[in-house]
Each structure stands twice: as structure tokens, then as C-alpha cells.
Amino acid sequence: MQIDLTGKIALITGGGSGIGRACAHTLAAAGAFVVAVDINEAGAQQTISQIGAGLAVACDLADPAAVTALRDRVLAETGGVDILVNCAGLISYRKGINAVSVDEWDLLLDVNLRGTFLVCQAFIDSMKERRDGSIVTFSSLAARVGGIEVGIHYAASKAALIGLTRTLAKEGGPYGITVNAVAPGVILTDPVKQQVGDHEDAYTATIPLQRLGQPQDVANVVLFLASPLSSYITGVVLDINGGMYMG
Ligand SMILES: NC(=O)c1ccc[n+]([C@@H]2O[C@H](COP(=O)([O-])OP(=O)(O)OC[C@H]3O[C@@H](n4cnc5c(N)ncnc54)[C@H](O)[C@@H]3O)[C@@H](O)[C@H]2O)c1
């Protein structure tokens, strides 16, 4: 079966780089009209110019007023959203609870957790009106097994997103809206490449599939969760980690 998202509007936060950009390309290739949202406006614009169509919107998800402005603009320009991919996030490597300041905790939780809450809140009513839709949130391996290299604030934000996802799945279900989380393992995007450095072999040794992940590995799963192929799946956390954790 061919996945055809023609006529669907897909809003992707964090669409200006890494996994979000791969999701933008993949959903666009399946026919969706993509709205790439990012605090990095140039990155979002680059994604849309690479695709050749779509809408790039600058937005700082840590700012509730900016998310309201995002909602108003996107609803005015597109009429509504069918697919919501909450990929934007800050990744932070910190060793030990004492290495995380209150300011760092607040900023990371504001972007990763509250930002996802605000974006879902902004678009859920228009999705309910359509009585159809898919929401994908971004958890992490860190939420499944506890952060080791990533900070405690990062792991906490990603674990909390699982509760958000399941609660929203219960609310969206009667409206035909599925809400699922992906939990990537070690995926080679810019912040992760910096951390992995020349220790790739040490990571690979812990992975049954014997390679680190690529953004496309995650984008393929997001495509599935955004498509009718997954219409009876909601409230799940899909691990994408090469077997590092088998829940
Ligand atoms: N790469 C991995 O190994 C991995 C593993 C597990 C989970 N994740 C999650 O996947 C998602 C994408 O990560 P990535 O690896 O592609 O990293 P990335 O840094 O390439 O992408 C994150 C994007 O979020 C945007 N962003 C950051 N703060 C923002 C804000 N305040 N408002 C709007 N946009 C903001 C960034 O500009 C960037 O484009 C994140 O949620 C991350 O936590 C990644």
C-alpha cells in the first residue's frame, strides 16, 4: 500500500534541522503540505526551499505568546492542521543532578515539555473539528532507561511527555485523533554527533543492530504514525533505537 498524504497539512516543530527536517522531507514526499516551525528561522526556510513548497514559520516555543501567534497565522493561512509533529527540543548533556542549574532546568522543560503542551493546545480544537488527525510527540531512550549522558532535566522532560501523550490520546480518541510518542535512541544529528565524537564504536557495541540511527530512521516511523496505516494505534511509545532498549 502506498502512503498518500495529499491534501493533508503537516506542522512540524523543530523542522529547521535534524530529525524534524527529515520528517518534513518525508511527509512532503508523501504529498503533505508542510509547515516547518523553528526558533531557527533560516533553518526552517532552508527546509521549505529544499522541499520546494510549504510554509516556514519562526517561533520560540518557550514563549506562550509566540505559540498563540503561530496558531493564528497557521490557521489563517492553511485552514487547519491534520498532522502535528512535535519534534523541537533541546538536548543537554550534563553529568549528575548537581550539574543542572534551576535556569537550565526551567529553559529545557519550557521548550521540551511546555512547548509541546502549548502547541498541542493551540491546534487540538481545529483537529477535533476535522474529526481526524495524528499527533506525534518526541520522547527519548533517556525516558525509558534514565539519562546517562543526557542531563536529568532532559530525561525528566522526555518521561513527562509520555504522560502528556497518553492523556491527550484519551481526549483525542473520540474525535478520531491518534496521539503517539516516538522514543529515539542515538540518532546522528548535529548535537549528537558532537557528543559521540570519535567514540562511535563504543556506542555501536551496545546496539544489537550494530549502527547508530539516522534521522530518516525516525522520519519513517513518524510517516507511519501520521498515516492511515496506524489508525488503530494510539497512546503508544515507539522505540527507535536499534535494540538498545526493548520495552
Ligand atoms: N538525536 C537523537 O539522538 C535524539 C534522541 C532522542 C530524542 N531526540 C529528540 O528528537 C528531537 C529532534 O532532535 P535532533 O536530534 O533533530 O536535534 P536538533 O538540534 O537538530 O533539532 C532540534 C530543533 O529544535 C529547534 N528548537 C530548539 N529550541 C526551540 C525553541 N525554543 N522553539 C522552537 N524550536 C526550537 C532547534 O532550532 C532545532 O532545529 C528533539 O526533541 C530531541 O530531544 C533526539
PDB file of C-alpha atoms and ligand atoms in Angstrom:
ATOM      1  CA  MET A   1       0.000   0.000   0.000  1.00  0.00           C
ATOM      2  CA  GLN A   2       1.261   3.456  -0.948  1.00  0.00           C
ATOM      3  CA  ILE A   3       1.119   6.136   1.782  1.00  0.00           C
ATOM      4  CA  ASP A   4      -0.599   9.162   0.255  1.00  0.00           C
ATOM      5  CA  LEU A   5      -0.899  12.295   2.380  1.00  0.00           C
ATOM      6  CA  THR A   6      -2.082  14.523  -0.460  1.00  0.00           C
ATOM      7  CA  GLY A   7      -4.314  17.285   0.894  1.00  0.00           C
ATOM      8  CA  LYS A   8      -3.031  16.910   4.457  1.00  0.00           C
ATOM      9  CA  ILE A   9      -1.435  19.798   6.344  1.00  0.00           C
ATOM     10  CA  ALA A  10       1.534  18.680   8.475  1.00  0.00           C
ATOM     11  CA  LEU A  11       3.004  21.051  11.043  1.00  0.00           C
ATOM     12  CA  ILE A  12       6.452  20.033  12.236  1.00  0.00           C
ATOM     13  CA  THR A  13       8.153  21.839  15.108  1.00  0.00           C
ATOM     14  CA  GLY A  14      11.914  21.668  15.004  1.00  0.00           C
ATOM     15  CA  GLY A  15      11.548  21.461  11.239  1.00  0.00           C
ATOM     16  CA  GLY A  16      14.656  23.539  10.722  1.00  0.00           C
ATOM     17  CA  SER A  17      17.214  20.798  11.282  1.00  0.00           C
ATOM     18  CA  GLY A  18      17.981  17.201  12.182  1.00  0.00           C
ATOM     19  CA  ILE A  19      15.111  14.784  12.685  1.00  0.00           C
ATOM     20  CA  GLY A  20      12.463  17.485  12.168  1.00  0.00           C
ATOM     21  CA  ARG A  21      13.892  18.329   8.762  1.00  0.00           C
ATOM     22  CA  ALA A  22      13.923  14.633   7.801  1.00  0.00           C
ATOM     23  CA  CYS A  23      10.262  14.399   8.889  1.00  0.00           C
ATOM     24  CA  ALA A  24       9.446  17.461   6.767  1.00  0.00           C
ATOM     25  CA  HIS A  25      11.042  15.931   3.668  1.00  0.00           C
ATOM     26  CA  THR A  26       9.413  12.561   4.255  1.00  0.00           C
ATOM     27  CA  LEU A  27       5.869  13.835   4.854  1.00  0.00           C
ATOM     28  CA  ALA A  28       6.196  16.224   1.891  1.00  0.00           C
ATOM     29  CA  ALA A  29       7.359  13.355  -0.320  1.00  0.00           C
ATOM     30  CA  ALA A  30       4.164  11.521   0.659  1.00  0.00           C
ATOM     31  CA  GLY A  31       2.135  14.522  -0.548  1.00  0.00           C
ATOM     32  CA  ALA A  32       1.553  16.581   2.626  1.00  0.00           C
ATOM     33  CA  PHE A  33       1.774  20.359   2.699  1.00  0.00           C
ATOM     34  CA  VAL A  34       4.454  21.029   5.317  1.00  0.00           C
ATOM     35  CA  VAL A  35       4.609  23.864   7.823  1.00  0.00           C
ATOM     36  CA  ALA A  36       8.147  23.933   9.248  1.00  0.00           C
ATOM     37  CA  VAL A  37       8.303  25.708  12.600  1.00  0.00           C
ATOM     38  CA  ASP A  38      11.543  26.517  14.346  1.00  0.00           C
ATOM     39  CA  ILE A  39      13.251  29.113  16.513  1.00  0.00           C
ATOM     40  CA  ASN A  40      15.925  28.918  13.805  1.00  0.00           C
ATOM     41  CA  GLU A  41      14.056  30.777  11.062  1.00  0.00           C
ATOM     42  CA  ALA A  42      16.811  30.332   8.479  1.00  0.00           C
ATOM     43  CA  GLY A  43      16.785  26.579   9.101  1.00  0.00           C
ATOM     44  CA  ALA A  44      13.013  26.360   8.667  1.00  0.00           C
ATOM     45  CA  GLN A  45      13.218  28.401   5.468  1.00  0.00           C
ATOM     46  CA  GLN A  46      16.004  26.183   4.155  1.00  0.00           C
ATOM     47  CA  THR A  47      13.880  23.085   4.780  1.00  0.00           C
ATOM     48  CA  ILE A  48      10.966  24.554   2.846  1.00  0.00           C
ATOM     49  CA  SER A  49      13.169  25.739  -0.023  1.00  0.00           C
ATOM     50  CA  GLN A  50      14.718  22.242  -0.217  1.00  0.00           C
ATOM     51  CA  ILE A  51      11.219  20.766  -0.466  1.00  0.00           C
ATOM     52  CA  GLY A  52      10.154  23.427  -2.961  1.00  0.00           C
ATOM     53  CA  ALA A  53       6.779  24.192  -1.321  1.00  0.00           C
ATOM     54  CA  GLY A  54       5.295  24.752   2.118  1.00  0.00           C
ATOM     55  CA  LEU A  55       5.442  27.349   4.840  1.00  0.00           C
ATOM     56  CA  ALA A  56       8.298  28.278   7.185  1.00  0.00           C
ATOM     57  CA  VAL A  57       7.381  29.965  10.456  1.00  0.00           C
ATOM     58  CA  ALA A  58       9.755  31.276  13.116  1.00  0.00           C
ATOM     59  CA  CYS A  59       8.565  30.544  16.644  1.00  0.00           C
ATOM     60  CA  ASP A  60      10.168  30.233  20.063  1.00  0.00           C
ATOM     61  CA  LEU A  61       8.135  27.502  21.728  1.00  0.00           C
ATOM     62  CA  ALA A  62       9.309  28.679  25.148  1.00  0.00           C
ATOM     63  CA  ASP A  63       7.187  31.791  24.622  1.00  0.00           C
ATOM     64  CA  PRO A  64       3.426  31.161  25.033  1.00  0.00           C
ATOM     65  CA  ALA A  65       2.538  34.371  23.168  1.00  0.00           C
ATOM     66  CA  ALA A  66       4.643  33.229  20.213  1.00  0.00           C
ATOM     67  CA  VAL A  67       2.748  29.924  20.095  1.00  0.00           C
ATOM     68  CA  THR A  68      -0.568  31.803  20.062  1.00  0.00           C
ATOM     69  CA  ALA A  69       0.718  33.897  17.138  1.00  0.00           C
ATOM     70  CA  LEU A  70       1.843  30.669  15.422  1.00  0.00           C
ATOM     71  CA  ARG A  71      -1.643  29.188  15.808  1.00  0.00           C
ATOM     72  CA  ASP A  72      -3.344  32.308  14.443  1.00  0.00           C
ATOM     73  CA  ARG A  73      -1.059  32.512  11.423  1.00  0.00           C
ATOM     74  CA  VAL A  74      -1.144  28.814  10.559  1.00  0.00           C
ATOM     75  CA  LEU A  75      -4.919  28.521  10.902  1.00  0.00           C
ATOM     76  CA  ALA A  76      -5.389  31.679   8.786  1.00  0.00           C
ATOM     77  CA  GLU A  77      -3.011  30.520   6.059  1.00  0.00           C
ATOM     78  CA  THR A  78      -3.823  26.806   5.922  1.00  0.00           C
ATOM     79  CA  GLY A  79      -7.318  26.438   7.381  1.00  0.00           C
ATOM     80  CA  GLY A  80      -6.255  23.741   9.863  1.00  0.00           C
ATOM     81  CA  VAL A  81      -3.738  21.064  10.698  1.00  0.00           C
ATOM     82  CA  ASP A  82      -4.113  17.295  10.166  1.00  0.00           C
ATOM     83  CA  ILE A  83      -0.698  16.110  11.324  1.00  0.00           C
ATOM     84  CA  LEU A  84       1.178  17.612  14.261  1.00  0.00           C
ATOM     85  CA  VAL A  85       4.774  16.508  14.788  1.00  0.00           C
ATOM     86  CA  ASN A  86       6.246  17.917  17.999  1.00  0.00           C
ATOM     87  CA  CYS A  87       9.921  17.412  17.264  1.00  0.00           C
ATOM     88  CA  ALA A  88      11.516  20.637  18.555  1.00  0.00           C
ATOM     89  CA  GLY A  89      13.648  20.086  21.590  1.00  0.00           C
ATOM     90  CA  LEU A  90      16.802  20.983  23.427  1.00  0.00           C
ATOM     91  CA  ILE A  91      19.269  18.167  24.020  1.00  0.00           C
ATOM     92  CA  SER A  92      21.535  18.743  27.010  1.00  0.00           C
ATOM     93  CA  TYR A  93      24.458  16.659  28.203  1.00  0.00           C
ATOM     94  CA  ARG A  94      25.138  17.006  31.928  1.00  0.00           C
ATOM     95  CA  LYS A  95      26.645  14.555  34.396  1.00  0.00           C
ATOM     96  CA  GLY A  96      24.906  14.415  37.762  1.00  0.00           C
ATOM     97  CA  ILE A  97      21.994  16.227  39.367  1.00  0.00           C
ATOM     98  CA  ASN A  98      24.248  18.976  40.703  1.00  0.00           C
ATOM     99  CA  ALA A  99      25.355  19.895  37.194  1.00  0.00           C
ATOM    100  CA  VAL A 100      21.901  21.226  36.303  1.00  0.00           C
ATOM    101  CA  SER A 101      21.034  24.751  37.406  1.00  0.00           C
ATOM    102  CA  VAL A 102      17.470  25.887  38.037  1.00  0.00           C
ATOM    103  CA  ASP A 103      17.670  28.167  34.979  1.00  0.00           C
ATOM    104  CA  GLU A 104      18.791  25.270  32.763  1.00  0.00           C
ATOM    105  CA  TRP A 105      16.017  23.074  34.175  1.00  0.00           C
ATOM    106  CA  ASP A 106      13.408  25.745  33.505  1.00  0.00           C
ATOM    107  CA  LEU A 107      14.521  26.500  29.935  1.00  0.00           C
ATOM    108  CA  LEU A 108      14.725  22.860  28.908  1.00  0.00           C
ATOM    109  CA  LEU A 109      11.355  21.983  30.455  1.00  0.00           C
ATOM    110  CA  ASP A 110       9.832  25.120  28.908  1.00  0.00           C
ATOM    111  CA  VAL A 111      10.912  24.086  25.409  1.00  0.00           C
ATOM    112  CA  ASN A 112      10.613  20.291  25.515  1.00  0.00           C
ATOM    113  CA  LEU A 113       7.566  19.801  27.719  1.00  0.00           C
ATOM    114  CA  ARG A 114       5.602  23.045  27.995  1.00  0.00           C
ATOM    115  CA  GLY A 115       6.319  23.836  24.319  1.00  0.00           C
ATOM    116  CA  THR A 116       4.747  20.540  23.252  1.00  0.00           C
ATOM    117  CA  PHE A 117       1.796  21.176  25.596  1.00  0.00           C
ATOM    118  CA  LEU A 118       1.264  24.656  24.126  1.00  0.00           C
ATOM    119  CA  VAL A 119       1.459  23.517  20.510  1.00  0.00           C
ATOM    120  CA  CYS A 120      -0.973  20.647  21.111  1.00  0.00           C
ATOM    121  CA  GLN A 121      -3.306  23.011  22.971  1.00  0.00           C
ATOM    122  CA  ALA A 122      -3.095  25.528  20.120  1.00  0.00           C
ATOM    123  CA  PHE A 123      -4.152  23.074  17.396  1.00  0.00           C
ATOM    124  CA  ILE A 124      -6.279  20.402  19.085  1.00  0.00           C
ATOM    125  CA  ASP A 125      -9.583  22.236  18.613  1.00  0.00           C
ATOM    126  CA  SER A 126      -9.087  22.573  14.853  1.00  0.00           C
ATOM    127  CA  MET A 127      -8.142  18.893  14.704  1.00  0.00           C
ATOM    128  CA  LYS A 128     -11.237  17.925  16.684  1.00  0.00           C
ATOM    129  CA  GLU A 129     -13.392  19.883  14.239  1.00  0.00           C
ATOM    130  CA  ARG A 130     -11.945  17.798  11.399  1.00  0.00           C
ATOM    131  CA  ARG A 131     -12.619  14.611  13.408  1.00  0.00           C
ATOM    132  CA  ASP A 132      -9.371  13.195  12.134  1.00  0.00           C
ATOM    133  CA  GLY A 133      -5.692  13.698  12.735  1.00  0.00           C
ATOM    134  CA  SER A 134      -2.401  12.442  14.077  1.00  0.00           C
ATOM    135  CA  ILE A 135      -0.187  13.907  16.751  1.00  0.00           C
ATOM    136  CA  VAL A 136       3.348  12.666  17.315  1.00  0.00           C
ATOM    137  CA  THR A 137       5.402  13.697  20.329  1.00  0.00           C
ATOM    138  CA  PHE A 138       9.116  13.195  20.879  1.00  0.00           C
ATOM    139  CA  SER A 139      10.178  11.226  23.916  1.00  0.00           C
ATOM    140  CA  SER A 140      13.597   9.570  24.124  1.00  0.00           C
ATOM    141  CA  LEU A 141      15.535   6.482  25.115  1.00  0.00           C
ATOM    142  CA  ALA A 142      16.523   8.600  28.132  1.00  0.00           C
ATOM    143  CA  ALA A 143      12.926   8.432  29.377  1.00  0.00           C
ATOM    144  CA  ARG A 144      12.900   4.632  29.019  1.00  0.00           C
ATOM    145  CA  VAL A 145      16.160   3.784  30.754  1.00  0.00           C
ATOM    146  CA  GLY A 146      17.134   7.008  32.577  1.00  0.00           C
ATOM    147  CA  GLY A 147      19.571   9.547  31.241  1.00  0.00           C
ATOM    148  CA  ILE A 148      23.204   8.523  31.347  1.00  0.00           C
ATOM    149  CA  GLU A 149      24.961  11.126  29.264  1.00  0.00           C
ATOM    150  CA  VAL A 150      21.997  13.449  28.820  1.00  0.00           C
ATOM    151  CA  GLY A 151      21.031  15.508  31.841  1.00  0.00           C
ATOM    152  CA  ILE A 152      18.415  14.659  34.440  1.00  0.00           C
ATOM    153  CA  HIS A 153      16.300  17.597  33.221  1.00  0.00           C
ATOM    154  CA  TYR A 154      16.281  16.201  29.693  1.00  0.00           C
ATOM    155  CA  ALA A 155      15.282  12.712  30.857  1.00  0.00           C
ATOM    156  CA  ALA A 156      12.564  14.179  33.090  1.00  0.00           C
ATOM    157  CA  SER A 157      11.120  16.257  30.228  1.00  0.00           C
ATOM    158  CA  LYS A 158      11.035  13.259  27.912  1.00  0.00           C
ATOM    159  CA  ALA A 159       9.425  10.998  30.544  1.00  0.00           C
ATOM    160  CA  ALA A 160       6.763  13.611  31.256  1.00  0.00           C
ATOM    161  CA  LEU A 161       5.930  13.746  27.557  1.00  0.00           C
ATOM    162  CA  ILE A 162       4.801  10.117  27.747  1.00  0.00           C
ATOM    163  CA  GLY A 163       2.148  11.063  30.305  1.00  0.00           C
ATOM    164  CA  LEU A 164       1.105  14.025  28.171  1.00  0.00           C
ATOM    165  CA  THR A 165       0.861  11.774  25.118  1.00  0.00           C
ATOM    166  CA  ARG A 166      -1.310   9.143  26.775  1.00  0.00           C
ATOM    167  CA  THR A 167      -3.634  11.697  28.374  1.00  0.00           C
ATOM    168  CA  LEU A 168      -4.095  13.505  25.070  1.00  0.00           C
ATOM    169  CA  ALA A 169      -4.640  10.165  23.314  1.00  0.00           C
ATOM    170  CA  LYS A 170      -7.648   9.560  25.602  1.00  0.00           C
ATOM    171  CA  GLU A 171      -9.030  13.016  24.823  1.00  0.00           C
ATOM    172  CA  GLY A 172      -8.398  12.772  21.075  1.00  0.00           C
ATOM    173  CA  GLY A 173      -9.648   9.220  20.584  1.00  0.00           C
ATOM    174  CA  PRO A 174     -13.380  10.034  20.355  1.00  0.00           C
ATOM    175  CA  TYR A 175     -12.515  12.563  17.639  1.00  0.00           C
ATOM    176  CA  GLY A 176     -10.503  10.107  15.568  1.00  0.00           C
ATOM    177  CA  ILE A 177      -7.225  11.756  16.574  1.00  0.00           C
ATOM    178  CA  THR A 178      -4.315   9.430  17.345  1.00  0.00           C
ATOM    179  CA  VAL A 179      -1.578  10.617  19.698  1.00  0.00           C
ATOM    180  CA  ASN A 180       1.646   8.641  19.907  1.00  0.00           C
ATOM    181  CA  ALA A 181       5.221   9.189  21.037  1.00  0.00           C
ATOM    182  CA  VAL A 182       8.460   8.155  19.419  1.00  0.00           C
ATOM    183  CA  ALA A 183      11.463   7.414  21.613  1.00  0.00           C
ATOM    184  CA  PRO A 184      14.618   7.635  19.517  1.00  0.00           C
ATOM    185  CA  GLY A 185      17.884   6.163  20.733  1.00  0.00           C
ATOM    186  CA  VAL A 186      21.156   7.627  19.461  1.00  0.00           C
ATOM    187  CA  ILE A 187      20.398   9.370  16.173  1.00  0.00           C
ATOM    188  CA  LEU A 188      23.198  11.119  14.305  1.00  0.00           C
ATOM    189  CA  THR A 189      22.111  14.752  14.235  1.00  0.00           C
ATOM    190  CA  ASP A 190      24.433  17.698  14.889  1.00  0.00           C
ATOM    191  CA  PRO A 191      24.177  17.846  18.718  1.00  0.00           C
ATOM    192  CA  VAL A 192      24.551  14.063  18.975  1.00  0.00           C
ATOM    193  CA  LYS A 193      27.492  13.879  16.551  1.00  0.00           C
ATOM    194  CA  GLN A 194      29.335  16.341  18.768  1.00  0.00           C
ATOM    195  CA  GLN A 195      28.762  14.159  21.805  1.00  0.00           C
ATOM    196  CA  VAL A 196      29.597  10.864  20.080  1.00  0.00           C
ATOM    197  CA  GLY A 197      32.786  12.308  18.611  1.00  0.00           C
ATOM    198  CA  ASP A 198      35.193   9.542  17.715  1.00  0.00           C
ATOM    199  CA  HIS A 199      33.606   7.075  20.192  1.00  0.00           C
ATOM    200  CA  GLU A 200      31.127   5.718  17.679  1.00  0.00           C
ATOM    201  CA  ASP A 201      32.411   2.154  18.106  1.00  0.00           C
ATOM    202  CA  ALA A 202      31.694   2.230  21.859  1.00  0.00           C
ATOM    203  CA  TYR A 203      28.087   3.172  21.167  1.00  0.00           C
ATOM    204  CA  THR A 204      27.686   0.702  18.326  1.00  0.00           C
ATOM    205  CA  ALA A 205      28.872  -2.134  20.578  1.00  0.00           C
ATOM    206  CA  THR A 206      25.740  -1.663  22.726  1.00  0.00           C
ATOM    207  CA  ILE A 207      23.327  -1.787  19.789  1.00  0.00           C
ATOM    208  CA  PRO A 208      22.039  -5.155  18.514  1.00  0.00           C
ATOM    209  CA  LEU A 209      21.572  -3.712  15.012  1.00  0.00           C
ATOM    210  CA  GLN A 210      25.207  -2.529  15.187  1.00  0.00           C
ATOM    211  CA  ARG A 211      24.808   1.001  13.914  1.00  0.00           C
ATOM    212  CA  LEU A 212      23.749   4.384  15.177  1.00  0.00           C
ATOM    213  CA  GLY A 213      20.462   5.788  13.934  1.00  0.00           C
ATOM    214  CA  GLN A 214      19.914   8.249  11.117  1.00  0.00           C
ATOM    215  CA  PRO A 215      17.218  10.969  11.077  1.00  0.00           C
ATOM    216  CA  GLN A 216      15.485   9.016   8.311  1.00  0.00           C
ATOM    217  CA  ASP A 217      15.037   6.030  10.653  1.00  0.00           C
ATOM    218  CA  VAL A 218      12.840   8.244  12.834  1.00  0.00           C
ATOM    219  CA  ALA A 219      11.124  10.050   9.960  1.00  0.00           C
ATOM    220  CA  ASN A 220       9.969   6.697   8.548  1.00  0.00           C
ATOM    221  CA  VAL A 221       8.204   5.866  11.822  1.00  0.00           C
ATOM    222  CA  VAL A 222       6.671   9.345  12.010  1.00  0.00           C
ATOM    223  CA  LEU A 223       5.341   8.834   8.474  1.00  0.00           C
ATOM    224  CA  PHE A 224       3.710   5.588   9.607  1.00  0.00           C
ATOM    225  CA  LEU A 225       2.188   7.261  12.683  1.00  0.00           C
ATOM    226  CA  ALA A 226       0.905  10.137  10.535  1.00  0.00           C
ATOM    227  CA  SER A 227      -0.684   7.809   8.006  1.00  0.00           C
ATOM    228  CA  PRO A 228      -3.894   5.770   7.932  1.00  0.00           C
ATOM    229  CA  LEU A 229      -1.743   2.624   8.308  1.00  0.00           C
ATOM    230  CA  SER A 230      -1.562   3.359  12.052  1.00  0.00           C
ATOM    231  CA  SER A 231      -5.174   4.455  12.528  1.00  0.00           C
ATOM    232  CA  TYR A 232      -5.800   1.876  15.315  1.00  0.00           C
ATOM    233  CA  ILE A 233      -2.677   2.777  17.293  1.00  0.00           C
ATOM    234  CA  THR A 234      -2.877   5.468  19.950  1.00  0.00           C
ATOM    235  CA  GLY A 235      -1.137   6.243  23.230  1.00  0.00           C
ATOM    236  CA  VAL A 236       1.914   4.126  22.454  1.00  0.00           C
ATOM    237  CA  VAL A 237       5.604   4.886  22.728  1.00  0.00           C
ATOM    238  CA  LEU A 238       7.528   3.527  19.760  1.00  0.00           C
ATOM    239  CA  ASP A 239      11.204   2.876  20.466  1.00  0.00           C
ATOM    240  CA  ILE A 240      13.555   3.580  17.562  1.00  0.00           C
ATOM    241  CA  ASN A 241      16.921   2.549  18.901  1.00  0.00           C
ATOM    242  CA  GLY A 242      18.326  -0.450  17.034  1.00  0.00           C
ATOM    243  CA  GLY A 243      17.514  -2.676  20.008  1.00  0.00           C
ATOM    244  CA  MET A 244      19.398  -0.721  22.710  1.00  0.00           C
ATOM    245  CA  TYR A 245      16.243  -0.937  24.822  1.00  0.00           C
ATOM    246  CA  MET A 246      13.488  -3.467  24.192  1.00  0.00           C
ATOM    247  CA  GLY A 247      10.465  -2.451  26.223  1.00  0.00           C
TER     248      GLY A 247
HETATM  249  N1  LIG B   1      19.171  12.861  18.044  1.00  0.00           N
HETATM  250  C1  LIG B   1      18.899  11.967  18.992  1.00  0.00           C
HETATM  251  O1  LIG B   1      19.708  11.051  19.286  1.00  0.00           O
HETATM  252  C2  LIG B   1      17.613  12.049  19.760  1.00  0.00           C
HETATM  253  C3  LIG B   1      17.308  11.007  20.654  1.00  0.00           C
HETATM  254  C4  LIG B   1      16.104  11.059  21.355  1.00  0.00           C
HETATM  255  C5  LIG B   1      15.238  12.118  21.165  1.00  0.00           C
HETATM  256  N2  LIG B   1      15.591  13.116  20.300  1.00  0.00           N
HETATM  257  C6  LIG B   1      14.653  14.225  20.154  1.00  0.00           C
HETATM  258  O2  LIG B   1      14.416  14.459  18.797  1.00  0.00           O
HETATM  259  C7  LIG B   1      14.081  15.832  18.612  1.00  0.00           C
HETATM  260  C8  LIG B   1      14.943  16.415  17.486  1.00  0.00           C
HETATM  261  O3  LIG B   1      16.300  16.366  17.900  1.00  0.00           O
HETATM  262  P1  LIG B   1      17.506  16.462  16.861  1.00  0.00           P
HETATM  263  O4  LIG B   1      18.481  15.410  17.240  1.00  0.00           O
HETATM  264  O5  LIG B   1      16.998  16.530  15.472  1.00  0.00           O
HETATM  265  O6  LIG B   1      18.167  17.849  17.310  1.00  0.00           O
HETATM  266  P2  LIG B   1      18.323  19.232  16.512  1.00  0.00           P
HETATM  267  O7  LIG B   1      19.010  20.145  17.474  1.00  0.00           O
HETATM  268  O8  LIG B   1      18.932  19.008  15.188  1.00  0.00           O
HETATM  269  O9  LIG B   1      16.816  19.695  16.292  1.00  0.00           O
HETATM  270  C9  LIG B   1      16.072  20.346  17.283  1.00  0.00           C
HETATM  271  C10 LIG B   1      15.356  21.516  16.639  1.00  0.00           C
HETATM  272  O10 LIG B   1      14.556  22.162  17.643  1.00  0.00           O
HETATM  273  C11 LIG B   1      14.686  23.548  17.461  1.00  0.00           C
HETATM  274  N3  LIG B   1      14.417  24.279  18.695  1.00  0.00           N
HETATM  275  C12 LIG B   1      15.179  24.329  19.805  1.00  0.00           C
HETATM  276  N4  LIG B   1      14.643  25.164  20.710  1.00  0.00           N
HETATM  277  C13 LIG B   1      13.500  25.648  20.160  1.00  0.00           C
HETATM  278  C14 LIG B   1      12.515  26.562  20.598  1.00  0.00           C
HETATM  279  N5  LIG B   1      12.618  27.197  21.789  1.00  0.00           N
HETATM  280  N6  LIG B   1      11.476  26.850  19.783  1.00  0.00           N
HETATM  281  C15 LIG B   1      11.395  26.255  18.553  1.00  0.00           C
HETATM  282  N7  LIG B   1      12.303  25.395  18.079  1.00  0.00           N
HETATM  283  C16 LIG B   1      13.351  25.093  18.881  1.00  0.00           C
HETATM  284  C17 LIG B   1      16.141  23.737  17.027  1.00  0.00           C
HETATM  285  O11 LIG B   1      16.353  25.008  16.424  1.00  0.00           O
HETATM  286  C18 LIG B   1      16.342  22.571  16.097  1.00  0.00           C
HETATM  287  O12 LIG B   1      16.028  22.893  14.763  1.00  0.00           O
HETATM  288  C19 LIG B   1      14.301  16.510  19.964  1.00  0.00           C
HETATM  289  O13 LIG B   1      13.054  16.621  20.633  1.00  0.00           O
HETATM  290  C20 LIG B   1      15.181  15.534  20.689  1.00  0.00           C
HETATM  291  O14 LIG B   1      15.071  15.625  22.091  1.00  0.00           O
HETATM  292  C21 LIG B   1      16.743  13.103  19.596  1.00  0.00           C
END
